[in-house]
Amino acid sequence: MKPNVIRPGSTIGILGGGQLGRMMAVAARHMGYRIAVLDPAEHCPCAPVADEHIVAAYNDMEAAEKLSDISDVITYEFENVDLEVARLFEEKGKLPQGSFALEVTQNRAKEKEVAVESGLPVPSYRLVSSWEQFMEALETIGYPAVIKTVSGGYDGKGQVKIEQEGDLEEVRSFIKEDDIYIVEQWLTFDLEISQVFTRGQEGRIVPFPIAENIHKNHILHESRVPANIPKRMADKTLEAVELLAERVGVVGTFAVEMFVKDKKIFINEMAPRPHNSGHYTIEACNVSQFEQHVRAICGLPLLPVHSFGAAVMVNMLGEHRSILQERLEEYQGFHFHDYGKEEVRQNRKMGHLTFIGNDLEEIDKIIQQNHIHLW
């Protein structure tokens, strides 16, 4: 397929103006593109770097039409945008990513189905819509397990872990009539990894180094590159994402989170856009996940990826921001990104730090010297 080339000077429309949209816009502006963003928040992170900001709800069809009129190509910065609006852009031929990737990643059940249809392993799961069905599923899956809403959850929201019988009352109040939930085996994994990659309009896939992810309170704390896995497993990981990319028809940057247990990988979740665990690419690689995404949706050739020996990305949450800003001159050896969010809340992602070095041991020493390991 011959790519549809969108040249510098054209306008890229972004559905969603959070931190991912902001970093996407910064990369695009460096390449000479104009930016239009649709986001309901007047002071969203992307607004200061956009040429035009349409302040409207994601399902506002009139606003969507306006974004389409002023944009030569459109992308989305996260998956919880309105599917019908995405389909409108697709019908107009302005959404290279398409709407199917959104449809899949907005629904945990569909994510699992796509992985299984692609012949890839996932933790055991069942779909339920009542307390009785949940109890039947739990009898099959066993403890520990987790029940999740099929859509809308992130950073540990929209889910309940079940470790013992005493947790069942919380689940009873969690389940709402006529809603659908996914009950999943809680996998005690050895580590969690993510493969961020970019697929061009012609189907070429270029991967970034695999990251090992460490969470605290269900929120990504660190992404460490290279992941502590053997080359054979890294090859299997790439084979898995290639199968998923072909099945979903990915265009642009995409991320797949996986669990590693007993030298096997299990598909966890997918993200049809640049991902938190890929932020290290901004400084640690010759091309970032954001520039590569812009290249893909604009029909430009993807760059081969070269990287430093090691990198660690640390998320800065609301409770860390004042600590860092008040003592910024005392910290050394890192790159600093502030997302420009006005409201500071505990556990809200406000920015990130990136450390680069020859190996992870060297970086860990710098992190300890800065006392960031205590966050």
Tab-separated table of N, CA and C in Angstrom, residues 124-261:
chain	number	residue	atom	x	y	z
A	124	SER	N	-5.886	-17.051	32.507
A	124	SER	CA	-7.245	-17.592	32.429
A	124	SER	C	-8.261	-16.519	32.804
A	125	TYR	N	-9.386	-16.462	32.089
A	125	TYR	CA	-10.387	-15.429	32.367
A	125	TYR	C	-11.787	-15.913	32.018
A	126	ARG	N	-12.792	-15.242	32.576
A	126	ARG	CA	-14.198	-15.474	32.275
A	126	ARG	C	-14.913	-14.124	32.264
A	127	LEU	N	-15.936	-14.002	31.430
A	127	LEU	CA	-16.781	-12.813	31.422
A	127	LEU	C	-18.018	-13.084	32.263
A	128	VAL	N	-18.396	-12.119	33.105
A	128	VAL	CA	-19.549	-12.289	33.989
A	128	VAL	C	-20.382	-11.013	33.999
A	129	SER	N	-21.665	-11.162	34.346
A	129	SER	CA	-22.532	-9.990	34.455
A	129	SER	C	-23.424	-10.060	35.692
A	130	SER	N	-23.116	-10.968	36.621
A	130	SER	CA	-23.903	-11.086	37.847
A	130	SER	C	-23.044	-11.711	38.936
A	131	TRP	N	-23.522	-11.596	40.174
A	131	TRP	CA	-22.828	-12.202	41.311
A	131	TRP	C	-22.725	-13.705	41.147
A	132	GLU	N	-23.817	-14.338	40.680
A	132	GLU	CA	-23.840	-15.783	40.522
A	132	GLU	C	-22.802	-16.233	39.497
A	133	GLN	N	-22.709	-15.503	38.373
A	133	GLN	CA	-21.724	-15.843	37.350
A	133	GLN	C	-20.301	-15.629	37.868
A	134	PHE	N	-20.127	-14.583	38.668
A	134	PHE	CA	-18.812	-14.337	39.256
A	134	PHE	C	-18.375	-15.512	40.125
A	135	MET	N	-19.278	-16.018	40.981
A	135	MET	CA	-18.934	-17.120	41.874
A	135	MET	C	-18.596	-18.381	41.076
A	136	GLU	N	-19.311	-18.605	39.979
A	136	GLU	CA	-19.011	-19.755	39.119
A	136	GLU	C	-17.628	-19.600	38.490
A	137	ALA	N	-17.319	-18.373	38.035
A	137	ALA	CA	-16.012	-18.110	37.419
A	137	ALA	C	-14.892	-18.281	38.439
A	138	LEU	N	-15.117	-17.807	39.666
A	138	LEU	CA	-14.101	-17.900	40.705
A	138	LEU	C	-13.822	-19.362	41.070
A	139	GLU	N	-14.871	-20.180	41.032
A	139	GLU	CA	-14.697	-21.598	41.325
A	139	GLU	C	-13.778	-22.251	40.297
A	140	THR	N	-13.872	-21.795	39.040
A	140	THR	CA	-13.025	-22.340	37.973
A	140	THR	C	-11.606	-21.776	38.034
A	141	ILE	N	-11.505	-20.466	38.225
A	141	ILE	CA	-10.206	-19.785	38.169
A	141	ILE	C	-9.435	-19.953	39.478
A	142	GLY	N	-10.129	-19.867	40.602
A	142	GLY	CA	-9.494	-20.015	41.903
A	142	GLY	C	-8.847	-18.733	42.405
A	143	TYR	N	-8.355	-18.795	43.653
A	143	TYR	CA	-7.644	-17.665	44.261
A	143	TYR	C	-6.157	-17.746	43.916
A	144	PRO	N	-5.458	-16.626	43.804
A	144	PRO	CA	-5.987	-15.262	43.758
A	144	PRO	C	-6.526	-14.940	42.359
A	145	ALA	N	-7.467	-13.998	42.317
A	145	ALA	CA	-8.060	-13.571	41.053
A	145	ALA	C	-8.292	-12.069	41.118
A	146	VAL	N	-8.726	-11.500	40.017
A	146	VAL	CA	-9.066	-10.079	39.978
A	146	VAL	C	-10.293	-9.916	39.104
A	147	ILE	N	-11.208	-9.065	39.529
A	147	ILE	CA	-12.367	-8.723	38.709
A	147	ILE	C	-12.202	-7.283	38.249
A	148	LYS	N	-12.416	-7.044	36.948
A	148	LYS	CA	-12.208	-5.726	36.364
A	148	LYS	C	-13.424	-5.318	35.539
A	149	THR	N	-13.683	-4.033	35.467
A	149	THR	CA	-14.635	-3.535	34.482
A	149	THR	C	-14.027	-3.795	33.104
A	150	VAL	N	-14.865	-4.044	32.096
A	150	VAL	CA	-14.302	-4.334	30.776
A	150	VAL	C	-13.789	-3.072	30.093
A	151	SER	N	-14.190	-1.901	30.593
A	151	SER	CA	-13.719	-0.662	29.975
A	151	SER	C	-13.538	0.416	31.039
A	152	GLY	N	-12.704	1.388	30.706
A	152	GLY	CA	-12.592	2.580	31.528
A	152	GLY	C	-11.592	2.553	32.659
A	153	GLY	N	-11.050	1.401	33.036
A	153	GLY	CA	-10.132	1.355	34.167
A	153	GLY	C	-8.688	1.613	33.758
A	154	TYR	N	-7.915	2.232	34.660
A	154	TYR	CA	-6.479	2.422	34.437
A	154	TYR	C	-5.831	2.706	35.786
A	155	ASP	N	-4.521	2.463	35.880
A	155	ASP	CA	-3.761	2.704	37.110
A	155	ASP	C	-4.433	2.075	38.323
A	156	GLY	N	-4.945	0.843	38.144
A	156	GLY	CA	-5.540	0.121	39.263
A	156	GLY	C	-6.984	0.465	39.552
A	157	LYS	N	-7.547	1.440	38.821
A	157	LYS	CA	-8.952	1.803	39.021
A	157	LYS	C	-9.852	0.801	38.290
A	158	GLY	N	-11.073	0.634	38.793
A	158	GLY	CA	-12.030	-0.241	38.130
A	158	GLY	C	-11.722	-1.715	38.288
A	159	GLN	N	-11.135	-2.105	39.417
A	159	GLN	CA	-10.823	-3.509	39.627
A	159	GLN	C	-10.719	-3.828	41.116
A	160	VAL	N	-10.933	-5.096	41.449
A	160	VAL	CA	-10.820	-5.570	42.822
A	160	VAL	C	-10.037	-6.877	42.807
A	161	LYS	N	-9.018	-6.962	43.638
A	161	LYS	CA	-8.258	-8.200	43.770
A	161	LYS	C	-8.924	-9.100	44.806
A	162	ILE	N	-9.010	-10.393	44.508
A	162	ILE	CA	-9.633	-11.355	45.408
A	162	ILE	C	-8.573	-12.367	45.830
A	163	GLU	N	-8.133	-12.255	47.070
A	163	GLU	CA	-7.109	-13.167	47.584
A	163	GLU	C	-7.683	-14.245	48.505
A	164	GLN	N	-8.833	-13.945	49.092
A	164	GLN	CA	-9.433	-14.878	50.028
A	164	GLN	C	-10.929	-14.616	50.121
A	165	GLU	N	-11.619	-15.486	50.840
A	165	GLU	CA	-13.075	-15.378	50.942
A	165	GLU	C	-13.514	-14.047	51.543
A	166	GLY	N	-12.687	-13.477	52.409
A	166	GLY	CA	-13.027	-12.204	53.037
A	166	GLY	C	-13.129	-11.040	52.066
A	167	ASP	N	-12.590	-11.196	50.846
A	167	ASP	CA	-12.656	-10.114	49.846
A	167	ASP	C	-13.962	-10.121	49.053
A	168	LEU	N	-14.790	-11.137	49.241
A	168	LEU	CA	-15.973	-11.301	48.396
A	168	LEU	C	-17.017	-10.212	48.617
A	169	GLU	N	-17.136	-9.695	49.830
A	169	GLU	CA	-18.135	-8.654	50.078
A	169	GLU	C	-17.829	-7.392	49.278
A	170	GLU	N	-16.530	-7.078	49.142
A	170	GLU	CA	-16.156	-5.914	48.324
A	170	GLU	C	-16.555	-6.138	46.873
A	171	VAL	N	-16.402	-7.365	46.398
A	171	VAL	CA	-16.792	-7.679	45.027
A	171	VAL	C	-18.305	-7.561	44.860
A	172	ARG	N	-19.055	-8.010	45.862
A	172	ARG	CA	-20.520	-7.946	45.776
A	172	ARG	C	-20.993	-6.508	45.568
A	173	SER	N	-20.374	-5.560	46.268
A	173	SER	CA	-20.758	-4.157	46.105
A	173	SER	C	-20.172	-3.546	44.828
A	174	PHE	N	-19.108	-4.167	44.310
A	174	PHE	CA	-18.448	-3.675	43.087
A	174	PHE	C	-19.287	-3.995	41.843
A	175	ILE	N	-19.930	-5.150	41.838
A	175	ILE	CA	-20.695	-5.591	40.667
A	175	ILE	C	-22.023	-4.839	40.584
A	176	LYS	N	-22.266	-4.196	39.448
A	176	LYS	CA	-23.520	-3.489	39.196
A	176	LYS	C	-24.356	-4.291	38.195
A	177	GLU	N	-25.652	-4.264	38.393
A	177	GLU	CA	-26.554	-5.045	37.557
A	177	GLU	C	-26.433	-4.647	36.085
A	178	ASP	N	-26.393	-5.638	35.212
A	178	ASP	CA	-26.369	-5.488	33.749
A	178	ASP	C	-25.023	-5.028	33.198
A	179	ASP	N	-24.023	-4.756	34.052
A	179	ASP	CA	-22.685	-4.435	33.550
A	179	ASP	C	-21.908	-5.737	33.311
A	180	ILE	N	-20.916	-5.671	32.438
A	180	ILE	CA	-20.104	-6.850	32.135
A	180	ILE	C	-18.726	-6.660	32.752
A	181	TYR	N	-18.217	-7.730	33.346
A	181	TYR	CA	-16.914	-7.697	34.014
A	181	TYR	C	-16.069	-8.867	33.516
A	182	ILE	N	-14.783	-8.721	33.697
A	182	ILE	CA	-13.878	-9.814	33.371
A	182	ILE	C	-13.224	-10.295	34.664
A	183	VAL	N	-13.332	-11.586	34.917
A	183	VAL	CA	-12.684	-12.203	36.076
A	183	VAL	C	-11.453	-12.933	35.547
A	184	GLU	N	-10.309	-12.594	36.104
A	184	GLU	CA	-9.047	-13.051	35.531
A	184	GLU	C	-8.150	-13.662	36.608
A	185	GLN	N	-7.437	-14.671	36.233
A	185	GLN	CA	-6.433	-15.252	37.117
A	185	GLN	C	-5.395	-14.196	37.484
A	186	TRP	N	-5.098	-14.057	38.777
A	186	TRP	CA	-4.037	-13.139	39.208
A	186	TRP	C	-2.716	-13.875	39.086
A	187	LEU	N	-1.978	-13.496	38.077
A	187	LEU	CA	-0.748	-14.212	37.769
A	187	LEU	C	0.387	-13.695	38.649
A	188	THR	N	0.992	-14.584	39.407
A	188	THR	CA	2.181	-14.219	40.182
A	188	THR	C	3.376	-14.312	39.245
A	189	PHE	N	3.669	-13.204	38.582
A	189	PHE	CA	4.662	-13.205	37.510
A	189	PHE	C	6.056	-12.902	38.034
A	190	ASP	N	7.037	-13.248	37.220
A	190	ASP	CA	8.434	-12.965	37.557
A	190	ASP	C	8.777	-11.505	37.288
A	191	LEU	N	8.264	-10.969	36.212
A	191	LEU	CA	8.412	-9.552	35.890
A	191	LEU	C	7.386	-9.157	34.844
A	192	GLU	N	7.180	-7.855	34.720
A	192	GLU	CA	6.282	-7.328	33.687
A	192	GLU	C	7.120	-6.553	32.684
A	193	ILE	N	6.849	-6.743	31.419
A	193	ILE	CA	7.586	-6.049	30.365
A	193	ILE	C	6.610	-5.370	29.418
A	194	SER	N	7.110	-4.438	28.645
A	194	SER	CA	6.293	-3.842	27.583
A	194	SER	C	7.142	-3.681	26.327
A	195	GLN	N	6.518	-4.001	25.226
A	195	GLN	CA	7.150	-3.808	23.919
A	195	GLN	C	6.438	-2.659	23.217
A	196	VAL	N	7.143	-1.552	23.098
A	196	VAL	CA	6.642	-0.408	22.338
A	196	VAL	C	7.239	-0.494	20.946
A	197	PHE	N	6.413	-0.303	19.931
A	197	PHE	CA	6.884	-0.392	18.552
A	197	PHE	C	6.058	0.552	17.687
A	198	THR	N	6.502	0.776	16.479
A	198	THR	CA	5.766	1.591	15.528
A	198	THR	C	5.593	0.815	14.229
A	199	ARG	N	4.394	0.883	13.687
A	199	ARG	CA	4.112	0.217	12.411
A	199	ARG	C	3.702	1.281	11.395
A	200	GLY	N	4.376	1.279	10.247
A	200	GLY	CA	4.067	2.246	9.199
A	200	GLY	C	2.845	1.851	8.396
A	201	GLN	N	2.403	2.751	7.550
A	201	GLN	CA	1.210	2.494	6.736
A	201	GLN	C	1.414	1.330	5.774
A	202	GLU	N	2.663	1.077	5.402
A	202	GLU	CA	2.950	-0.017	4.474
A	202	GLU	C	3.139	-1.346	5.199
A	203	GLY	N	3.088	-1.325	6.554
A	203	GLY	CA	3.171	-2.559	7.324
A	203	GLY	C	4.511	-2.840	7.973
A	204	ARG	N	5.500	-1.989	7.747
A	204	ARG	CA	6.825	-2.214	8.361
A	204	ARG	C	6.762	-1.921	9.852
A	205	ILE	N	7.340	-2.810	10.659
A	205	ILE	CA	7.350	-2.654	12.111
A	205	ILE	C	8.773	-2.381	12.598
A	206	VAL	N	8.917	-1.326	13.401
A	206	VAL	CA	10.212	-0.988	13.999
A	206	VAL	C	10.036	-0.977	15.516
A	207	PRO	N	10.695	-1.898	16.234
A	207	PRO	CA	10.540	-1.948	17.694
A	207	PRO	C	11.535	-1.060	18.423
A	208	PHE	N	11.148	-0.648	19.621
A	208	PHE	CA	12.059	-0.010	20.559
A	208	PHE	C	12.554	-1.080	21.532
A	209	PRO	N	13.638	-0.829	22.265
A	209	PRO	CA	14.089	-1.802	23.263
A	209	PRO	C	12.982	-2.133	24.262
A	210	ILE	N	12.911	-3.382	24.670
A	210	ILE	CA	11.878	-3.837	25.597
A	210	ILE	C	12.160	-3.277	26.989
A	211	ALA	N	11.115	-2.765	27.638
A	211	ALA	CA	11.254	-2.199	28.979
A	211	ALA	C	10.718	-3.168	30.031
A	212	GLU	N	11.374	-3.193	31.172
A	212	GLU	CA	10.858	-3.901	32.340
A	212	GLU	C	10.159	-2.875	33.222
A	213	ASN	N	8.917	-3.144	33.597
A	213	ASN	CA	8.109	-2.175	34.324
A	213	ASN	C	7.933	-2.562	35.786
A	214	ILE	N	8.101	-1.579	36.650
A	214	ILE	CA	7.916	-1.770	38.089
A	214	ILE	C	6.804	-0.842	38.560
A	215	HIS	N	5.782	-1.415	39.199
A	215	HIS	CA	4.628	-0.644	39.658
A	215	HIS	C	4.665	-0.468	41.176
A	216	LYS	N	4.079	0.648	41.622
A	216	LYS	CA	3.813	0.883	43.033
A	216	LYS	C	2.366	1.327	43.158
A	217	ASN	N	1.595	0.644	43.982
A	217	ASN	CA	0.174	0.964	44.165
A	217	ASN	C	-0.574	0.976	42.834
A	218	HIS	N	-0.250	-0.008	41.978
A	218	HIS	CA	-0.900	-0.194	40.678
A	218	HIS	C	-0.563	0.895	39.662
A	219	ILE	N	0.384	1.776	39.976
A	219	ILE	CA	0.774	2.851	39.063
A	219	ILE	C	2.215	2.606	38.633
A	220	LEU	N	2.486	2.781	37.349
A	220	LEU	CA	3.845	2.573	36.851
A	220	LEU	C	4.805	3.516	37.571
A	221	HIS	N	5.823	2.950	38.195
A	221	HIS	CA	6.835	3.734	38.907
A	221	HIS	C	8.089	3.900	38.056
A	222	GLU	N	8.628	2.776	37.560
A	222	GLU	CA	9.842	2.802	36.756
A	222	GLU	C	9.685	1.944	35.514
A	223	SER	N	10.296	2.385	34.430
A	223	SER	CA	10.531	1.537	33.254
A	223	SER	C	12.037	1.462	33.059
A	224	ARG	N	12.548	0.215	33.000
A	224	ARG	CA	13.984	-0.020	32.968
A	224	ARG	C	14.367	-0.721	31.662
A	225	VAL	N	15.371	-0.158	31.005
A	225	VAL	CA	15.828	-0.695	29.724
A	225	VAL	C	17.341	-0.912	29.801
A	226	PRO	N	17.821	-2.102	29.418
A	226	PRO	CA	17.068	-3.209	28.821
A	226	PRO	C	16.382	-4.075	29.872
A	227	ALA	N	15.273	-4.694	29.485
A	227	ALA	CA	14.591	-5.615	30.377
A	227	ALA	C	15.471	-6.826	30.658
A	228	ASN	N	15.319	-7.380	31.835
A	228	ASN	CA	16.149	-8.507	32.263
A	228	ASN	C	15.566	-9.825	31.724
A	229	ILE	N	15.641	-9.982	30.413
A	229	ILE	CA	15.152	-11.202	29.771
A	229	ILE	C	16.182	-11.676	28.749
A	230	PRO	N	16.255	-12.975	28.490
A	230	PRO	CA	17.202	-13.480	27.490
A	230	PRO	C	16.765	-13.113	26.074
A	231	LYS	N	17.709	-13.173	25.137
A	231	LYS	CA	17.416	-12.803	23.747
A	231	LYS	C	16.299	-13.663	23.158
A	232	ARG	N	16.269	-14.941	23.511
A	232	ARG	CA	15.236	-15.821	22.963
A	232	ARG	C	13.840	-15.328	23.348
A	233	MET	N	13.688	-14.854	24.590
A	233	MET	CA	12.388	-14.333	25.021
A	233	MET	C	12.089	-13.005	24.336
A	234	ALA	N	13.117	-12.189	24.141
A	234	ALA	CA	12.923	-10.923	23.423
A	234	ALA	C	12.440	-11.187	22.005
A	235	ASP	N	12.979	-12.217	21.371
A	235	ASP	CA	12.532	-12.583	20.019
A	235	ASP	C	11.075	-13.039	20.030
A	236	LYS	N	10.683	-13.800	21.056
A	236	LYS	CA	9.290	-14.251	21.171
A	236	LYS	C	8.351	-13.073	21.394
A	237	THR	N	8.824	-12.110	22.156
A	237	THR	CA	8.027	-10.912	22.414
A	237	THR	C	7.755	-10.161	21.123
A	238	LEU	N	8.784	-9.992	20.307
A	238	LEU	CA	8.613	-9.305	19.038
A	238	LEU	C	7.688	-10.095	18.113
A	239	GLU	N	7.811	-11.405	18.093
A	239	GLU	CA	6.907	-12.227	17.279
A	239	GLU	C	5.460	-12.045	17.720
A	240	ALA	N	5.246	-11.946	19.032
A	240	ALA	CA	3.889	-11.778	19.565
A	240	ALA	C	3.284	-10.447	19.137
A	241	VAL	N	4.054	-9.362	19.249
A	241	VAL	CA	3.483	-8.065	18.889
A	241	VAL	C	3.282	-7.942	17.385
A	242	GLU	N	4.105	-8.617	16.601
A	242	GLU	CA	3.898	-8.612	15.151
A	242	GLU	C	2.573	-9.284	14.797
A	243	LEU	N	2.256	-10.392	15.477
A	243	LEU	CA	0.963	-11.055	15.256
A	243	LEU	C	-0.193	-10.143	15.632
A	244	LEU	N	-0.081	-9.477	16.771
A	244	LEU	CA	-1.143	-8.580	17.220
A	244	LEU	C	-1.273	-7.373	16.294
A	245	ALA	N	-0.148	-6.832	15.859
A	245	ALA	CA	-0.177	-5.662	14.972
A	245	ALA	C	-0.880	-5.975	13.672
A	246	GLU	N	-0.605	-7.146	13.115
A	246	GLU	CA	-1.261	-7.543	11.865
A	246	GLU	C	-2.754	-7.776	12.090
A	247	ARG	N	-3.094	-8.396	13.214
A	247	ARG	CA	-4.494	-8.701	13.508
A	247	ARG	C	-5.311	-7.426	13.707
A	248	VAL	N	-4.734	-6.441	14.389
A	248	VAL	CA	-5.456	-5.200	14.696
A	248	VAL	C	-5.326	-4.177	13.569
A	249	GLY	N	-4.292	-4.321	12.727
A	249	GLY	CA	-4.078	-3.351	11.655
A	249	GLY	C	-3.502	-2.051	12.161
A	250	VAL	N	-2.525	-2.165	13.050
A	250	VAL	CA	-1.926	-0.993	13.691
A	250	VAL	C	-1.256	-0.069	12.682
A	251	VAL	N	-1.451	1.226	12.843
A	251	VAL	CA	-0.623	2.245	12.193
A	251	VAL	C	-0.224	3.227	13.281
A	252	GLY	N	1.070	3.472	13.405
A	252	GLY	CA	1.554	4.368	14.447
A	252	GLY	C	2.230	3.599	15.561
A	253	THR	N	2.501	4.310	16.656
A	253	THR	CA	3.136	3.692	17.814
A	253	THR	C	2.093	2.950	18.639
A	254	PHE	N	2.469	1.776	19.123
A	254	PHE	CA	1.563	0.861	19.815
A	254	PHE	C	2.373	0.197	20.925
A	255	ALA	N	1.720	-0.161	22.018
A	255	ALA	CA	2.415	-0.817	23.126
A	255	ALA	C	1.648	-2.050	23.568
A	256	VAL	N	2.376	-3.091	23.919
A	256	VAL	CA	1.785	-4.313	24.457
A	256	VAL	C	2.485	-4.620	25.773
A	257	GLU	N	1.696	-4.691	26.845
A	257	GLU	CA	2.220	-5.059	28.154
A	257	GLU	C	2.079	-6.569	28.331
A	258	MET	N	3.109	-7.205	28.870
A	258	MET	CA	3.129	-8.656	29.032
A	258	MET	C	3.681	-9.048	30.386
A	259	PHE	N	3.192	-10.180	30.888
A	259	PHE	CA	3.762	-10.787	32.087
A	259	PHE	C	4.750	-11.865	31.662
A	260	VAL	N	5.820	-12.015	32.431
A	260	VAL	CA	6.782	-13.098	32.216
A	260	VAL	C	6.714	-14.022	33.427
A	261	LYS	N	6.432	-15.291	33.183
A	261	LYS	CA	6.382	-16.284	34.260
A	261	LYS	C	6.938	-17.604	33.750
